[in-house]
PDB file of C-alpha atoms in Angstrom:
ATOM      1  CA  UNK A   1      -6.136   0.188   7.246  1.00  0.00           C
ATOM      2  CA  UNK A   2      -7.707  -1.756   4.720  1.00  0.00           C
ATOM      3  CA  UNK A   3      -7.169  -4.964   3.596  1.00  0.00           C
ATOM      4  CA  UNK A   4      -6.234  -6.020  -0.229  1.00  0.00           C
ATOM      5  CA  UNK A   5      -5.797  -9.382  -0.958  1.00  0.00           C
ATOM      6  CA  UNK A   6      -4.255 -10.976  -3.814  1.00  0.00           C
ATOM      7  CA  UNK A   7      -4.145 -14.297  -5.215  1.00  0.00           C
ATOM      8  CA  UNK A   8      -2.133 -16.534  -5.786  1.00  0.00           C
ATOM      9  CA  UNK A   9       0.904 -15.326  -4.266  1.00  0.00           C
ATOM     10  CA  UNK A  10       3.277 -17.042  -6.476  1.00  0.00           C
ATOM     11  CA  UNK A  11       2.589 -19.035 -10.260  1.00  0.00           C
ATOM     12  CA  UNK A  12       4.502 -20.888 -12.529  1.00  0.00           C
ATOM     13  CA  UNK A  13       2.964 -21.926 -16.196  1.00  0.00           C
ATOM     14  CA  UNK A  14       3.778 -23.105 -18.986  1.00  0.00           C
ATOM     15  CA  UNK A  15       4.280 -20.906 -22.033  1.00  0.00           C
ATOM     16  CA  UNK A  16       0.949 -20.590 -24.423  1.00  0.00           C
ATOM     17  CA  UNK A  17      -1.155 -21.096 -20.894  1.00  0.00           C
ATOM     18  CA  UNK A  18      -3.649 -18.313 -19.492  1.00  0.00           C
ATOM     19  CA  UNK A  19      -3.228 -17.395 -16.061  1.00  0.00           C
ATOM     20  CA  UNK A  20      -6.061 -15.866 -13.580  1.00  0.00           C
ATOM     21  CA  UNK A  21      -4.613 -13.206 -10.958  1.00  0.00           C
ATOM     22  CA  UNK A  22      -7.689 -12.236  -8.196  1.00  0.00           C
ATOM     23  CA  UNK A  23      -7.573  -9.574  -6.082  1.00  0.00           C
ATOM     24  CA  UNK A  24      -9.991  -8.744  -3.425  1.00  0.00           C
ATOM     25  CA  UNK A  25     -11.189  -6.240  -0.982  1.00  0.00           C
ATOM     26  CA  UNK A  26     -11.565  -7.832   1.856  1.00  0.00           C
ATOM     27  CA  UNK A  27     -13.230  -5.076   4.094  1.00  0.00           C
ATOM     28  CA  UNK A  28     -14.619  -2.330   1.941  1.00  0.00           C
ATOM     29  CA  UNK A  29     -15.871  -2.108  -1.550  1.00  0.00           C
ATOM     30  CA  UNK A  30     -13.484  -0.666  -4.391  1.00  0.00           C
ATOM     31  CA  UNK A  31     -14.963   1.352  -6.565  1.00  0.00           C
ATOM     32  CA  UNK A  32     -11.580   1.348  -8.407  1.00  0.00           C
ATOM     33  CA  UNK A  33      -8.853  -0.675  -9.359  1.00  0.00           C
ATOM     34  CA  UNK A  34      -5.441  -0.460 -10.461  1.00  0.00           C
ATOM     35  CA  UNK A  35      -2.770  -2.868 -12.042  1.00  0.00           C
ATOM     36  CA  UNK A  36       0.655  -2.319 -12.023  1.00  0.00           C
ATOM     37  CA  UNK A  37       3.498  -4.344 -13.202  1.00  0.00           C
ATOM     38  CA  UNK A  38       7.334  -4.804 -11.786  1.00  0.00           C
ATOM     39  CA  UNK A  39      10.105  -5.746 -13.737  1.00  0.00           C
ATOM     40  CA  UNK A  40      13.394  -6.751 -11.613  1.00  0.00           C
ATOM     41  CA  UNK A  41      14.654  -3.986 -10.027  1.00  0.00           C
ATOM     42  CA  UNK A  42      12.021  -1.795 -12.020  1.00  0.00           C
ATOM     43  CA  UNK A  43       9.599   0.160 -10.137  1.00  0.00           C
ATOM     44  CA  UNK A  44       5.785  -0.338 -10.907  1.00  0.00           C
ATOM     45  CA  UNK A  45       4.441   0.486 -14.206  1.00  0.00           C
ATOM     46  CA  UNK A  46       0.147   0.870 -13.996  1.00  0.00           C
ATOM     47  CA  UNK A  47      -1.305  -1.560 -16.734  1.00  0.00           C
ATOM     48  CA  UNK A  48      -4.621  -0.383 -16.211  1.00  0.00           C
ATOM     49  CA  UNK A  49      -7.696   1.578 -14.508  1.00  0.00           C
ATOM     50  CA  UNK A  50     -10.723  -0.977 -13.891  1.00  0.00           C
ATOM     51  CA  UNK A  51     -13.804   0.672 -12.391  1.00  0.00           C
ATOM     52  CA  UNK A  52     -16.834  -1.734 -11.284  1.00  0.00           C
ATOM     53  CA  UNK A  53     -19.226  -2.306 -14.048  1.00  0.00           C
ATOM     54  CA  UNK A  54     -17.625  -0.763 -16.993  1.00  0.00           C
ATOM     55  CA  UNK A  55     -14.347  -1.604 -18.688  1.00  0.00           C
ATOM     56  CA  UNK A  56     -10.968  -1.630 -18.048  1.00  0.00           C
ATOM     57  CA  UNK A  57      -8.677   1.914 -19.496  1.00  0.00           C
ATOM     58  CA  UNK A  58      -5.219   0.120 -20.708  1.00  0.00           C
ATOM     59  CA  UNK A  59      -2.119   2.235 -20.241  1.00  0.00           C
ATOM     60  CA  UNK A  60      -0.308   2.882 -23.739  1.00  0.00           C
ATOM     61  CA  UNK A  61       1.677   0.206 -24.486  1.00  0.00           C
ATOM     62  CA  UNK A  62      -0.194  -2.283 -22.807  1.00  0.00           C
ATOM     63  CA  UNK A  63      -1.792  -5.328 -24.792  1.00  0.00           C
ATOM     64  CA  UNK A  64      -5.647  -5.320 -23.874  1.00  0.00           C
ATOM     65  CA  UNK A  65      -6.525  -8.381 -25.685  1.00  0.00           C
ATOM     66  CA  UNK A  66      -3.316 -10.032 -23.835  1.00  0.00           C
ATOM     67  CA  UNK A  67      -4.055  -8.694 -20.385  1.00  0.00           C
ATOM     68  CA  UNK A  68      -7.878  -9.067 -19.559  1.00  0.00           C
ATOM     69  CA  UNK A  69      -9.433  -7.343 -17.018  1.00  0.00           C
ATOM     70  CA  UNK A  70     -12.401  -7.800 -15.073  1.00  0.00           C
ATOM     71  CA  UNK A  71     -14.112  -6.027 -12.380  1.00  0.00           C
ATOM     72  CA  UNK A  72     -17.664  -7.665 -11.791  1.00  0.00           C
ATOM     73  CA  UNK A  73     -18.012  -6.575  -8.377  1.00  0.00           C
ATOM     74  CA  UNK A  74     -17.379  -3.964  -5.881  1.00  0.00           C
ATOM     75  CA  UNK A  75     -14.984  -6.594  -4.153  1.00  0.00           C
ATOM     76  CA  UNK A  76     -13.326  -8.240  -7.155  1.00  0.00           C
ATOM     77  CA  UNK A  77     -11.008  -7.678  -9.824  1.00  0.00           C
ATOM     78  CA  UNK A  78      -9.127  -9.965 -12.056  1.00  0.00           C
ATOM     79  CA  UNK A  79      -6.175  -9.711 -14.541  1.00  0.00           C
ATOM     80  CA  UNK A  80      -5.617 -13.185 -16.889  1.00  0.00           C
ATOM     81  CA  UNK A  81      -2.721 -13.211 -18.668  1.00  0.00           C
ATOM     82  CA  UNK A  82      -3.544 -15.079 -21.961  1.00  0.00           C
ATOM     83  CA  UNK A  83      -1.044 -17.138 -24.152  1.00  0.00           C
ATOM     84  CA  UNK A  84       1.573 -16.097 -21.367  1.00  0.00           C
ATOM     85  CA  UNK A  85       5.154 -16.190 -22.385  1.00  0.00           C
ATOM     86  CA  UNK A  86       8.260 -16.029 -20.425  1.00  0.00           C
ATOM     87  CA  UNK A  87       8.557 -12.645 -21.314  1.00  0.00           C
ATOM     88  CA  UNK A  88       5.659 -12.078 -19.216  1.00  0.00           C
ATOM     89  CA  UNK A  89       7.415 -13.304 -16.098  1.00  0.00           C
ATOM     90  CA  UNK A  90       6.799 -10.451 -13.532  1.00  0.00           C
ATOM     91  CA  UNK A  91       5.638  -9.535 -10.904  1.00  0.00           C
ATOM     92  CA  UNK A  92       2.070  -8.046 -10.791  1.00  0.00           C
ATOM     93  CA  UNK A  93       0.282  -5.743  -8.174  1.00  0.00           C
ATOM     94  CA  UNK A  94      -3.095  -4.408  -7.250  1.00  0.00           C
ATOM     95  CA  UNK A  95      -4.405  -1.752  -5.535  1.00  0.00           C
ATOM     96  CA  UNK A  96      -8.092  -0.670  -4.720  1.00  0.00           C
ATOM     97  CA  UNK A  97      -9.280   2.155  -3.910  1.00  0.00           C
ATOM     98  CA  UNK A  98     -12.990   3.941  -2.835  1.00  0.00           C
ATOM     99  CA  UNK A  99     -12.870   6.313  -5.412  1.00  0.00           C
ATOM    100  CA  UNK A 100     -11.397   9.935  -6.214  1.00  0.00           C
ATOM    101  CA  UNK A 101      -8.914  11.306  -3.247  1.00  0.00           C
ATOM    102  CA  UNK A 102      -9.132   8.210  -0.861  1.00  0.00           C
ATOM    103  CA  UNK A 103      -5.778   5.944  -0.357  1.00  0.00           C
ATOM    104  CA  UNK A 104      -5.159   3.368  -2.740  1.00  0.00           C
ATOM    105  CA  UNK A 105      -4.409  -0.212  -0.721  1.00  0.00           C
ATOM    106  CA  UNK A 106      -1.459  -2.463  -2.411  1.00  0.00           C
ATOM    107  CA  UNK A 107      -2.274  -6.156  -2.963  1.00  0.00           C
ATOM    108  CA  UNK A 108       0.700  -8.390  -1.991  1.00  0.00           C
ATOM    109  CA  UNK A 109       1.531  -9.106  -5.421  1.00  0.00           C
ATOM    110  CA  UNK A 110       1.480 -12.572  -7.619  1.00  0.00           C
ATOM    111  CA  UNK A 111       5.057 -13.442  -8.817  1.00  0.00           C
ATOM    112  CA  UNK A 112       4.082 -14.914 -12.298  1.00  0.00           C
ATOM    113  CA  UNK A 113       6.828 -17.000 -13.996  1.00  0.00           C
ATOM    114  CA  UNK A 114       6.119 -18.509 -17.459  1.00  0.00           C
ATOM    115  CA  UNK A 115       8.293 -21.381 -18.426  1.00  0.00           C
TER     116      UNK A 115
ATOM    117  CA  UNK B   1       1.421  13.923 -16.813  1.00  0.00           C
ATOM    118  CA  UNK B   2       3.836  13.542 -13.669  1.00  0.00           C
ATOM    119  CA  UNK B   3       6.966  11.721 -13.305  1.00  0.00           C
ATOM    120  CA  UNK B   4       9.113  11.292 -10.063  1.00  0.00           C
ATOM    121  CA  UNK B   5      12.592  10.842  -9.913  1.00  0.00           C
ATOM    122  CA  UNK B   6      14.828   9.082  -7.085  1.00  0.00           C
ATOM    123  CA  UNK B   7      18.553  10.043  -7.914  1.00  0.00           C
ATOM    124  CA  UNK B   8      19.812   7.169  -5.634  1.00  0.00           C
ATOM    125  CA  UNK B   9      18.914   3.886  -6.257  1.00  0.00           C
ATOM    126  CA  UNK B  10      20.807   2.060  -3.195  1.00  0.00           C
ATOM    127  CA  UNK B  11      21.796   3.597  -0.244  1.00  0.00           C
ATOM    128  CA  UNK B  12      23.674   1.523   2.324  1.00  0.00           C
ATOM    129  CA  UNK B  13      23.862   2.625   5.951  1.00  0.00           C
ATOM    130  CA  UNK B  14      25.227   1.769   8.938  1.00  0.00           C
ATOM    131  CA  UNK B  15      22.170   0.542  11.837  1.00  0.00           C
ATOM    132  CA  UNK B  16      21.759   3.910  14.006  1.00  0.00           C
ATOM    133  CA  UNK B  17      22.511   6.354  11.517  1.00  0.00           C
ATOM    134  CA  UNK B  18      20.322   8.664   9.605  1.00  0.00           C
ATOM    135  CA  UNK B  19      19.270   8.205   6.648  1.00  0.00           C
ATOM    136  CA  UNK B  20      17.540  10.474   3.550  1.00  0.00           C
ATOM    137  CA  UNK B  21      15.881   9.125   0.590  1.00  0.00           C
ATOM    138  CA  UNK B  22      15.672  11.510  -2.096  1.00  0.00           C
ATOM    139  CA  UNK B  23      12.455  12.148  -4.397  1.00  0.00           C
ATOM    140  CA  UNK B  24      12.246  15.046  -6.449  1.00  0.00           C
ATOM    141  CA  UNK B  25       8.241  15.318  -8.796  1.00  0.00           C
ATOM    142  CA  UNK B  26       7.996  17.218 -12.485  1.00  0.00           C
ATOM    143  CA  UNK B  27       4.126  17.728 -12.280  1.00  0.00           C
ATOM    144  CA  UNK B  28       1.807  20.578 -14.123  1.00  0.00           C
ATOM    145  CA  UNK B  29      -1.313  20.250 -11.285  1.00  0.00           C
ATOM    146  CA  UNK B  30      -1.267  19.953  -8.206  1.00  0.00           C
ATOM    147  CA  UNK B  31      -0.512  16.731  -6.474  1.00  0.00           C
ATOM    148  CA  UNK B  32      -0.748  14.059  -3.432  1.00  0.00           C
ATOM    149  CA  UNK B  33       2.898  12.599  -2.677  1.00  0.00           C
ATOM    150  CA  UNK B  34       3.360   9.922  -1.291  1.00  0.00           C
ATOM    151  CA  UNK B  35       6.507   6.659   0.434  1.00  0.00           C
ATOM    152  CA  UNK B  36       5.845   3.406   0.231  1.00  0.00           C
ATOM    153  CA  UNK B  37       7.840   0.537   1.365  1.00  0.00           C
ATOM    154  CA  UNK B  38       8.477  -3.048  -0.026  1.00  0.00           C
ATOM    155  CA  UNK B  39       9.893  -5.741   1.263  1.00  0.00           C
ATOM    156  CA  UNK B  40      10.969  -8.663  -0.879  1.00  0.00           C
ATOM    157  CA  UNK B  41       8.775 -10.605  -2.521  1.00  0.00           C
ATOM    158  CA  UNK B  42       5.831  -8.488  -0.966  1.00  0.00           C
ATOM    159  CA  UNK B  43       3.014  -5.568  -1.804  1.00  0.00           C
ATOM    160  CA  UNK B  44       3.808  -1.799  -1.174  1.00  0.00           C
ATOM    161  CA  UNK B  45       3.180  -0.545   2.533  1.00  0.00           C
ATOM    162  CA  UNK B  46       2.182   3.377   2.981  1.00  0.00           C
ATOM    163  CA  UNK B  47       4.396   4.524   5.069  1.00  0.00           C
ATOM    164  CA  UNK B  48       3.724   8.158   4.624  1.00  0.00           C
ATOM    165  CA  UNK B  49       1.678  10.787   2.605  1.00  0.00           C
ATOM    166  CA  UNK B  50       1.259  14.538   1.843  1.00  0.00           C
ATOM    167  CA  UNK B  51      -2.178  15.331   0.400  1.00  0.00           C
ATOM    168  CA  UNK B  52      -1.986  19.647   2.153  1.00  0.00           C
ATOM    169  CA  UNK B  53      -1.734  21.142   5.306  1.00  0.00           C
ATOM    170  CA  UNK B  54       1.693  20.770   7.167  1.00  0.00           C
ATOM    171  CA  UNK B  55       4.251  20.326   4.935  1.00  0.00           C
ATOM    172  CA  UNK B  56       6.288  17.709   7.142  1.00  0.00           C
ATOM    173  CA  UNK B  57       4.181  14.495   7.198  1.00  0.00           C
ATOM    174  CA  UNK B  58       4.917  12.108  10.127  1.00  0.00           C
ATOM    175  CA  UNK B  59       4.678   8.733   9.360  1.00  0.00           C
ATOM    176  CA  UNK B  60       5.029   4.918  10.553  1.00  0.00           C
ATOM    177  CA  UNK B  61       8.210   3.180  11.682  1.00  0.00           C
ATOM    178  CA  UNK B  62       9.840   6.365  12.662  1.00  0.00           C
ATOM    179  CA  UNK B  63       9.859   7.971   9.223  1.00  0.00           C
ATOM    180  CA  UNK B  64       9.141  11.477   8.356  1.00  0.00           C
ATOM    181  CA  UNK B  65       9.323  13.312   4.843  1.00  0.00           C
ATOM    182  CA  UNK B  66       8.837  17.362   4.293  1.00  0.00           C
ATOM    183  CA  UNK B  67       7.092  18.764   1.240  1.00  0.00           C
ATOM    184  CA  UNK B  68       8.833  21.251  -1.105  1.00  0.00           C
ATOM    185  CA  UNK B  69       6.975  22.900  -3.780  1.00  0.00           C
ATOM    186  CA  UNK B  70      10.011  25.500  -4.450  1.00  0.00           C
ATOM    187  CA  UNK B  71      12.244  22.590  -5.089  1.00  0.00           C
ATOM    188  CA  UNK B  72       9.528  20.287  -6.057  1.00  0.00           C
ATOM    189  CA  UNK B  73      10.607  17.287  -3.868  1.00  0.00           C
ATOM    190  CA  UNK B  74       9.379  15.237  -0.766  1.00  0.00           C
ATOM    191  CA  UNK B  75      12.205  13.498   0.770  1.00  0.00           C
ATOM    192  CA  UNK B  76      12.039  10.764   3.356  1.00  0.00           C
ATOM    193  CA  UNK B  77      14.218  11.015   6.216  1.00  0.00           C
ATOM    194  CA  UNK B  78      14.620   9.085   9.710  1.00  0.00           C
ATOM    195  CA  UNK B  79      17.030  10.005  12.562  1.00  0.00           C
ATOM    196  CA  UNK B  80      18.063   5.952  13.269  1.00  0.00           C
ATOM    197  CA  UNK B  81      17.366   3.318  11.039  1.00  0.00           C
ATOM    198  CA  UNK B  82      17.644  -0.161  12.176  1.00  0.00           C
ATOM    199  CA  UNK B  83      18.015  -3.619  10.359  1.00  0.00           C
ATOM    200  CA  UNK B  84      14.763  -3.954   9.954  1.00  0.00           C
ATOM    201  CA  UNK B  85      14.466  -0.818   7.796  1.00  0.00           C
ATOM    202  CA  UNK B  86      16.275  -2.661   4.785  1.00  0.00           C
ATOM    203  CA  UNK B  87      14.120  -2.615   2.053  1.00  0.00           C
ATOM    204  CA  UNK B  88      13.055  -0.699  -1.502  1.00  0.00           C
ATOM    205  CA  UNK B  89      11.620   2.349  -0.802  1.00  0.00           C
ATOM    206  CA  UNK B  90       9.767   4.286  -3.806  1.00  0.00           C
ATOM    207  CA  UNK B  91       8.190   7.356  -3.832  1.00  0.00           C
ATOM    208  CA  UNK B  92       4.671   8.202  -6.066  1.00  0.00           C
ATOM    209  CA  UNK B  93       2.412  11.211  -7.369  1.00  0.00           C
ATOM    210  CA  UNK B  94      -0.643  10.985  -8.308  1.00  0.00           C
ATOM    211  CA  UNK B  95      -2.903  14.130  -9.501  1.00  0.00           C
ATOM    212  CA  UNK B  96      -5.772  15.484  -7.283  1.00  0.00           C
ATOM    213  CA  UNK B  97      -8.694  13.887  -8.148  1.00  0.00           C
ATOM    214  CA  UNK B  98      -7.231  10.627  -9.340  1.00  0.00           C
ATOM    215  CA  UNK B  99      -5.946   7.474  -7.790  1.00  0.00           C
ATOM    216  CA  UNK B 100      -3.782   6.173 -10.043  1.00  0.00           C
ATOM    217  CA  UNK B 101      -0.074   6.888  -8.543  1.00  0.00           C
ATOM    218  CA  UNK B 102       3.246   7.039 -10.739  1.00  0.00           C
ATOM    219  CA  UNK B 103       6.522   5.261  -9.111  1.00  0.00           C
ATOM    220  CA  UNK B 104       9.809   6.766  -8.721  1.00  0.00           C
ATOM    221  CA  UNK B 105      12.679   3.619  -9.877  1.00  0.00           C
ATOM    222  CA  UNK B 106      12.942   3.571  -6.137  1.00  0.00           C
ATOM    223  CA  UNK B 107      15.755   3.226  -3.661  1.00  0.00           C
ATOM    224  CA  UNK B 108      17.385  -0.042  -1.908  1.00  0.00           C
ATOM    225  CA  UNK B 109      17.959   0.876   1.635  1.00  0.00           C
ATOM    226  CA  UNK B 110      20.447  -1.422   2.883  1.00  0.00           C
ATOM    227  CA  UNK B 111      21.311  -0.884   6.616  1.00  0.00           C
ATOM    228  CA  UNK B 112      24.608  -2.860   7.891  1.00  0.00           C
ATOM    229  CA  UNK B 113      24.984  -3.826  11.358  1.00  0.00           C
TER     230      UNK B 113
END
């Protein structure tokens, strides 16, 4: 299958600090992307729909101008967490897919803890 | 919108036994259903998927799940789990046509030697 990679696997900041979350496409290009966030013993909540080129569509509830998204290329999106707090403290997951009906790929997800 | 539900949120078993993981869907289109697997501190691993055809999908590690649009669920089922098999298990819809899934609050499969 294909291959999502996200980075960094693990990050610890201090609180008022932005934080950069990549994640990659290794083998194929992803015309989509998807965030999700997991609370402890939560399941995954989707943050937002990033498609190359144009911008990101927030889920409601979800602070745009807290949690920016990028998705400059075909191969690349990224999520920054800005101003983090601990209440931030989660862990966050990717996924990329080619576009409408194909499999969506999971990233191995960035355990973010703001201290 | 579509929603999932998974009644049991840990299910211990003993290594060797069967085991079903229960995931019932409310949705008002049609949908793709899928089980995904996730081991601790790690991303979510397909391990199966109905998108149409047969209505029992075959997946990896041994694990099956059958589609049921009367009752509206897709449970995951496998005849002999081992250690290896502990993990949290969720299941996810998405709509046809889109990619974005939504996550049942998942299940903690515990298997005791």
């Amino acid at each position: 299958g294909a291959v999502v990679s996200q980075h960094p696997s693990r990050v610890i900041c201090k609180s008022g600090t932005s934080v950069k979350i990549e994640c990659r496409s290794l083998d194929f290009q992803a015309t989509t992307m998807f965030w999700y966030r997991q609370f402890p013993k939560q399941s995954l909540m989707l943050m937002a729909t990033s498609n190359e080129g144009s911008k990101a569509t927030y889920e409601q509830g979800v602070e745009k101008d807290k949690f920016l998204i990028n998705h400059a290329s075909l191969t690349l999106s990224t999520l920054t967490v800005t101003s983090a707090h601990p209440e931030d403290s989660s862990f966050y997951i990717c996924s990329a897919s080619l576009g409408r009906n194909t499999e969506a790929f999971f990233g191995q997800g960035t355990r973010l803890t703001v201290v | 919108a579509q929603s999932v539900t998974q009644l049991d949120s840990q299910v211990p078993v003993f290594e060797e036994a069967p085991v079903e993981l229960r995931c019932n869907y409310s949705s008002s289109v049609s949908v793709y259903l899928f089980w995904y697997v996730q081991y601790p501190n790690q991303g979510l691993q397909l391990l199966l998927k109905y998108l149409s055809g047969s209505t029992l999908v075959k997946g990896i590690n041994g694990f099956e799940a059958e589609f049921n649009k009367s009752q509206t669920s897709f449970h995951l089922r496998k005849p002999s789990v081992h250690i290896s098999d502990t993990a949290e298990y969720f299941c996810a819809v998405s709509s046809l046509g889109a990619n974005n899934l939504f996550f049942g609050t998942g299940t903690r499969l515990t298997v005791i030697p």
